[in-house]
Coordinates of C-alpha atoms in Angstrom, one line a residue:
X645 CA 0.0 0.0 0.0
X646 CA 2.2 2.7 0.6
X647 CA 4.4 1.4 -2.5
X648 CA 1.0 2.9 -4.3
X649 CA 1.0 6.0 -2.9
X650 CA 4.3 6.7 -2.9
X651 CA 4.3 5.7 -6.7
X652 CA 1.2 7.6 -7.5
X653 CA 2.9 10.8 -5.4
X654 CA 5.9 10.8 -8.0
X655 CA 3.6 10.7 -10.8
X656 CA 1.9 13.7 -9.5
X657 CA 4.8 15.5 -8.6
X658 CA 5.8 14.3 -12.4
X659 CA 3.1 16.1 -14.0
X660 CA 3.0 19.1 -12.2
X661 CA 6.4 19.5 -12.9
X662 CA 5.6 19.0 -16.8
X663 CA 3.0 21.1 -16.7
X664 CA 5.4 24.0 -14.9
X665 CA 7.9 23.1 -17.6
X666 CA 5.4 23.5 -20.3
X667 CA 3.9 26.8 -19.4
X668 CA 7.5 28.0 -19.0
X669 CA 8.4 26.8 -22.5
X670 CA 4.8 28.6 -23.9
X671 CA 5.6 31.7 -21.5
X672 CA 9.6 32.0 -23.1
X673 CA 8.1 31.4 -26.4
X674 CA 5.4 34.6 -26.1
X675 CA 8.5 36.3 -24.6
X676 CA 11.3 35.9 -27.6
X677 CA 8.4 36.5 -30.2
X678 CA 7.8 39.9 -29.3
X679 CA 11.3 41.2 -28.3
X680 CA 13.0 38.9 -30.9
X681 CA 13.7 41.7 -33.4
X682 CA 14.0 45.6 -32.6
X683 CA 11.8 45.8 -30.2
X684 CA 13.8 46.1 -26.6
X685 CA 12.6 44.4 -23.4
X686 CA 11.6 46.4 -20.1
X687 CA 13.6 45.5 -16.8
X688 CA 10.9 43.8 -15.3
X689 CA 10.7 41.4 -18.2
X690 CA 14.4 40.4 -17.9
X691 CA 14.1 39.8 -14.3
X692 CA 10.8 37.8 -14.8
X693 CA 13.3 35.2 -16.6
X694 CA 14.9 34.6 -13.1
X695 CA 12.3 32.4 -11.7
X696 CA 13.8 29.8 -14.3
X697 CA 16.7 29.3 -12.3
X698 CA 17.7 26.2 -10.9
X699 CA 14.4 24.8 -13.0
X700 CA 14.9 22.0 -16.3
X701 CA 14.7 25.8 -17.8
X702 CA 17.7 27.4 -16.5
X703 CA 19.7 27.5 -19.6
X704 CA 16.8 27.6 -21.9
X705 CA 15.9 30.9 -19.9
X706 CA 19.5 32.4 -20.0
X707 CA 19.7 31.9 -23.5
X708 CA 16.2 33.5 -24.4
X709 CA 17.2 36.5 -22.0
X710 CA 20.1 37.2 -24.2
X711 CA 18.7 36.6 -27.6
X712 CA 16.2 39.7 -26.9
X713 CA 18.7 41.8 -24.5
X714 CA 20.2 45.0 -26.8
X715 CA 23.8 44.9 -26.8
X716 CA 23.5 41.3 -26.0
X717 CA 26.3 39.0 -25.1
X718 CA 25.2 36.2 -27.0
X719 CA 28.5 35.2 -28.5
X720 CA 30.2 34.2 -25.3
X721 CA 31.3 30.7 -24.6
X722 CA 28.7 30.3 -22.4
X723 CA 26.0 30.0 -25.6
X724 CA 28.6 29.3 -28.6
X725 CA 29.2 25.9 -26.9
X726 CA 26.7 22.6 -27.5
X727 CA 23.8 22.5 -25.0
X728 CA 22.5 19.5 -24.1
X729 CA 20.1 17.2 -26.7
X730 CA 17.4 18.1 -23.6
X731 CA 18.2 21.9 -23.9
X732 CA 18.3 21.9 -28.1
X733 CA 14.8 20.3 -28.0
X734 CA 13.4 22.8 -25.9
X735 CA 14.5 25.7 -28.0
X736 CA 13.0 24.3 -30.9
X737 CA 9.9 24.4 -28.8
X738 CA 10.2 28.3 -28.1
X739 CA 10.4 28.6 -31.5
X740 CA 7.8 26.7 -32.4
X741 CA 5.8 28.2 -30.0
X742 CA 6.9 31.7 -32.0
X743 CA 5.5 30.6 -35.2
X744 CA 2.2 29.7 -33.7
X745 CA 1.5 32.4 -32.1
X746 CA 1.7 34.5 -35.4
X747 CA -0.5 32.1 -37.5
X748 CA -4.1 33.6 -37.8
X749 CA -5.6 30.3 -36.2
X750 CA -2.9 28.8 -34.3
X751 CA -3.3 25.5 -32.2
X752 CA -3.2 25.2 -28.7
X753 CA 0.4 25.4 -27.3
X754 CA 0.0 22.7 -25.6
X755 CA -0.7 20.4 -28.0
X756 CA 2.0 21.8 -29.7
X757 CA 4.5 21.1 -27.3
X758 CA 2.6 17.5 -26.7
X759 CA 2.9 16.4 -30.1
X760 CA 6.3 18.2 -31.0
X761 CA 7.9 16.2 -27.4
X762 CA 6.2 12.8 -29.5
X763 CA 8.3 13.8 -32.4
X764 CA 11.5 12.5 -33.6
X765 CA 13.8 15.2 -34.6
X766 CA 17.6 15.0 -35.7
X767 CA 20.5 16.5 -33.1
X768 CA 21.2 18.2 -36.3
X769 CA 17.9 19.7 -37.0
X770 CA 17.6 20.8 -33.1
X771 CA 21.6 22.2 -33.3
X772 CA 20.6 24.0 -36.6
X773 CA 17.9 25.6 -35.3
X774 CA 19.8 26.8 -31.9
X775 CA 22.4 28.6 -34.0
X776 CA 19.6 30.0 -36.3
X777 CA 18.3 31.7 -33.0
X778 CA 21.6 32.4 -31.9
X779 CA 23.5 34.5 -35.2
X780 CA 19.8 35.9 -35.5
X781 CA 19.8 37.6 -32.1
X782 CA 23.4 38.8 -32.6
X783 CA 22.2 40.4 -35.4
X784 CA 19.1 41.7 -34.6
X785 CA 20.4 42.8 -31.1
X786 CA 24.2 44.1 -31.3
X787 CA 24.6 47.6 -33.4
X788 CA 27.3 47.7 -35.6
X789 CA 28.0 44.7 -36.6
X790 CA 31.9 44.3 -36.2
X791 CA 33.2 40.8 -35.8
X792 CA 36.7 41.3 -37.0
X793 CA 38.0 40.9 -33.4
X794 CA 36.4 37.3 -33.4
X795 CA 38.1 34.1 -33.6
X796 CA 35.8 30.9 -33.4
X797 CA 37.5 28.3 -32.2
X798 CA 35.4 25.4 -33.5
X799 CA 37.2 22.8 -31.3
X800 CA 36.6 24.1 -28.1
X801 CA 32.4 24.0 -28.5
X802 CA 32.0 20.9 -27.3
X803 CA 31.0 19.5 -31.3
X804 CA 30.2 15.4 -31.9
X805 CA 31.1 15.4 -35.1
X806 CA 32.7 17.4 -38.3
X807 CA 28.7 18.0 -39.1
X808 CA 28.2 19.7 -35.7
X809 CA 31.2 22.0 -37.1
X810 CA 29.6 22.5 -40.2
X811 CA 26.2 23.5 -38.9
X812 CA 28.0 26.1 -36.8
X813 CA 29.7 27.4 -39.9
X814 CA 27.4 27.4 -42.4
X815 CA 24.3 29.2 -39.8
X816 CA 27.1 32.2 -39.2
X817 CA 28.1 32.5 -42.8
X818 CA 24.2 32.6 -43.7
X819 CA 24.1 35.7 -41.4
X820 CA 27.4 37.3 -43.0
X821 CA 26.1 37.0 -46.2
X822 CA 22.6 38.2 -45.4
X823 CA 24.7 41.3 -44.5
X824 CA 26.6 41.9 -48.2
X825 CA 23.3 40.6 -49.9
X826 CA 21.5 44.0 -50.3
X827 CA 24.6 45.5 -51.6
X828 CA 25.3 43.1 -54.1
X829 CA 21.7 41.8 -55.5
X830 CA 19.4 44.7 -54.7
X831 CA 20.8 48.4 -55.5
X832 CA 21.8 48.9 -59.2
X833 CA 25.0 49.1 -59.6
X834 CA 26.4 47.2 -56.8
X835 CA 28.2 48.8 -53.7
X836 CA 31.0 47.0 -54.0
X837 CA 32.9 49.1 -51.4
X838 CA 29.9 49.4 -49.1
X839 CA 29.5 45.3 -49.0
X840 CA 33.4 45.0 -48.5
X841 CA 33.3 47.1 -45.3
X842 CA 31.4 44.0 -43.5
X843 CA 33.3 41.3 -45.7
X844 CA 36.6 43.1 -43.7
X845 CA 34.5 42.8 -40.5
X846 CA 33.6 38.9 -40.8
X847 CA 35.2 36.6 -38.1
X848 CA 37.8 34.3 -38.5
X849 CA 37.0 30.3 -37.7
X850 CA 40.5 28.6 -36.5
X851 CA 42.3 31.1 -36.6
X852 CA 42.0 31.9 -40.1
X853 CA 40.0 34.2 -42.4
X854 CA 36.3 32.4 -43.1
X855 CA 36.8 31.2 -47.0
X856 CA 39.7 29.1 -45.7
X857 CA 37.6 27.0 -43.6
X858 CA 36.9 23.9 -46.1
X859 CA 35.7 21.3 -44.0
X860 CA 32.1 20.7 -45.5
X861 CA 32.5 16.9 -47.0
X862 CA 30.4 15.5 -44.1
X863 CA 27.3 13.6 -45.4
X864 CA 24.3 15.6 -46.4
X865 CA 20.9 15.1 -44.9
X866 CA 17.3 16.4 -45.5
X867 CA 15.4 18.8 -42.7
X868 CA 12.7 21.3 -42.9
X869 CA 14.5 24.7 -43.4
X870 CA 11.6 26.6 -44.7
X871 CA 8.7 25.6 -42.0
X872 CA 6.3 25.6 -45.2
X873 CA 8.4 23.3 -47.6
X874 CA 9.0 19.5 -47.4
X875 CA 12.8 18.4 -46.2
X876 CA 15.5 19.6 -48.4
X877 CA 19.2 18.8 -48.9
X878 CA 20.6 20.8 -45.7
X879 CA 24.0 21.5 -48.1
X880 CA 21.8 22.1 -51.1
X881 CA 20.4 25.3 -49.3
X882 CA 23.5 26.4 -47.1
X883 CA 26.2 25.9 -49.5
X884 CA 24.7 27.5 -52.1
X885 CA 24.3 30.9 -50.1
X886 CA 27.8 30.2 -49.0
X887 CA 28.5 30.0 -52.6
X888 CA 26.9 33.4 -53.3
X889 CA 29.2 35.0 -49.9
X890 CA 32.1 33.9 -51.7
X891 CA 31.3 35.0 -55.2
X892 CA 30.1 38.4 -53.7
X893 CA 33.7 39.0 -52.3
X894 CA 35.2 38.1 -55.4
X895 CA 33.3 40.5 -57.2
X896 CA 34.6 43.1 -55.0
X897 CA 37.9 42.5 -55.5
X898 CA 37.7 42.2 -59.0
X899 CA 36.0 46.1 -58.6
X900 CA 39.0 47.2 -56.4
X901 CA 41.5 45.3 -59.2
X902 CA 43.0 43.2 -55.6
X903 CA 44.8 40.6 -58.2
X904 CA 46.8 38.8 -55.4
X905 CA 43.9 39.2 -52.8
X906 CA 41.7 37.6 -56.0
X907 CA 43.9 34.1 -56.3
X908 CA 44.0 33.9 -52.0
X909 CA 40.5 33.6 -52.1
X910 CA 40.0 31.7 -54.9
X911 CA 42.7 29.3 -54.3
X912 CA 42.1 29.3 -50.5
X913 CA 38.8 28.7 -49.9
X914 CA 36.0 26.0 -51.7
X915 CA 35.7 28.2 -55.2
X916 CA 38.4 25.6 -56.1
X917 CA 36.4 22.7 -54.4
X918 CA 34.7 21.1 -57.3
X919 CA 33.1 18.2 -56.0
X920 CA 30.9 21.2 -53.7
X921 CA 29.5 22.4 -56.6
X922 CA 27.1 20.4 -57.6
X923 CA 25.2 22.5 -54.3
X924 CA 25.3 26.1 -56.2
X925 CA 22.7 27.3 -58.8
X926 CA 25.6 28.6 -60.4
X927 CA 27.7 25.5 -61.2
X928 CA 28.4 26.7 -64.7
X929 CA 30.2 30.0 -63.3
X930 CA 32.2 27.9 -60.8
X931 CA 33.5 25.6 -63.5
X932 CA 34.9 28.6 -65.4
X933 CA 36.4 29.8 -62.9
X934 CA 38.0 27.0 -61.2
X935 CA 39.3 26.6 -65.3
X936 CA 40.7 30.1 -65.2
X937 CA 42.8 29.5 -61.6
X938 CA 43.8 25.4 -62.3

């Protein structure tokens, strides 16, 4: 008998603590999707995030705090290294929870976070989407943009494997080249020397400048990166916008005539990696090129 009631006393204390961890998860997710972007939180907000401490959403918490903070500190090892499969699943949640809350008839969010705990998702999916959040708040969040002080050190995060590496490169790279984008597709002509102001600020991975990091041959898998579209090849998407990074800086130093800086970065970096191209809408200009520089 009181085997029963102690059993049936865990199982309560079980759900209420679900149900805590739940309304937590719906309650962070409300949270990042109205200070996600330019608007700023109050005080009292940020110190609202403190009851989360020595909870299952401690880190969760911290990391939300500093995704929607101004001048955040996002880019600290506290938040560049791994989290936890436990912690990476519950950000996905948040986010989730951010994208139903916009829909004009969005489910309940519990449901939501009933059915999405049922479902099987990749490390890689969840790890994706944590460094999504996490170059997205940096962005959104720290005015002017100047990582040229920055050195990722790719080996001290705490990665499983040279796809974890990858995931971290390629989700940075998407923000740098969101940056130059504008100025090379959009205004007529192109700003060359506007667009190579943030190519000078870009980080450098390894100690070295970004096109020199080459290590994208891990194996290709399919995941959800537009919420709305079926699974695509994760390198068909991310190393074709790489792609257009690198061909955007080569543009501009073909502008500024930078003949040495030109063969560093073609020679240097995966413009001369053919068996990558096969990932970039423009394959054809690749193939010249990598004729031009054999």
């Amino acid at each position: 008998m009181r085997k029963i009631i102690l059993l049936t006393t865990l199982f309560i204390a079980n759900q209420m603590g679900f149900a805590q961890t739940e309304d937590g998860l719906i309650e962070l997710g409300k949270t990042y999707r109205q200070f996600m972007f330019r608007n700023n939180p109050p005080e009292n907000v940020l110190t609202s995030l403190d009851k989360f401490a020595n909870t299952d959403l401690a880190f969760v918490s911290s990391f939300i705090r500093e995704t929607i903070k101004p001048n955040s500190q996002i880019l600290t090892d506290q938040f560049l290294k791994r989290p936890a499969d436990a912690d990476l699943k519950r950000i996905y949640m948040i986010v989730e929870i951010n994208h139903n809350v916009r829909k004009e008839n969005p489910v309940d969010n519990k449901q939501l976070i009933e059915s999405l705990n049922k479902k099987e998702i990749s490390a890689y999916e969840l790890l994706d989407n944590y460094y999504s959040v996490l170059f997205a708040a940096y962005g959104n969040k720290v005015q002017p943009y100047d990582l040229s002080s920055t050195d990722f050190q790719l080996n001290n995060y705490g990665y499983k494997d040279d796809t974890e590496k990858g995931i971290f490169f390629l989700e940075s790279m998407r923000l740098n080249g969101i940056l130059i984008f504008g100025y090379m597709n959009i205004v007529k002509p192109p700003r060359y020397s506007e667009a190579m102001k943030f190519i000078n600020k870009y980080p450098k991975y390894n100690g070295s400048p970004y096109y020199q990091f080459i290590d994208l041959n891990f194996p290709d898998f399919k995941m959800n990166i537009d919420s709305e579209t079926k699974p695509e090849s994760y390198k068909g998407y991310y190393i074709d916008k790489y792609y257009e990074t690198l061909l955007s800086h080569l543009a501009c130093l073909r502008e500024a005539g930078e003949k040495e800086k030109i063969k560093d970065l073609v020679l240097g970096s995966i413009l001369k990696e053919e068996i990558y191209y096969k990932y970039s809408k423009r394959e054809k200009e690749l193939k010249k090129l990598l004729t031009k520089y054999k």
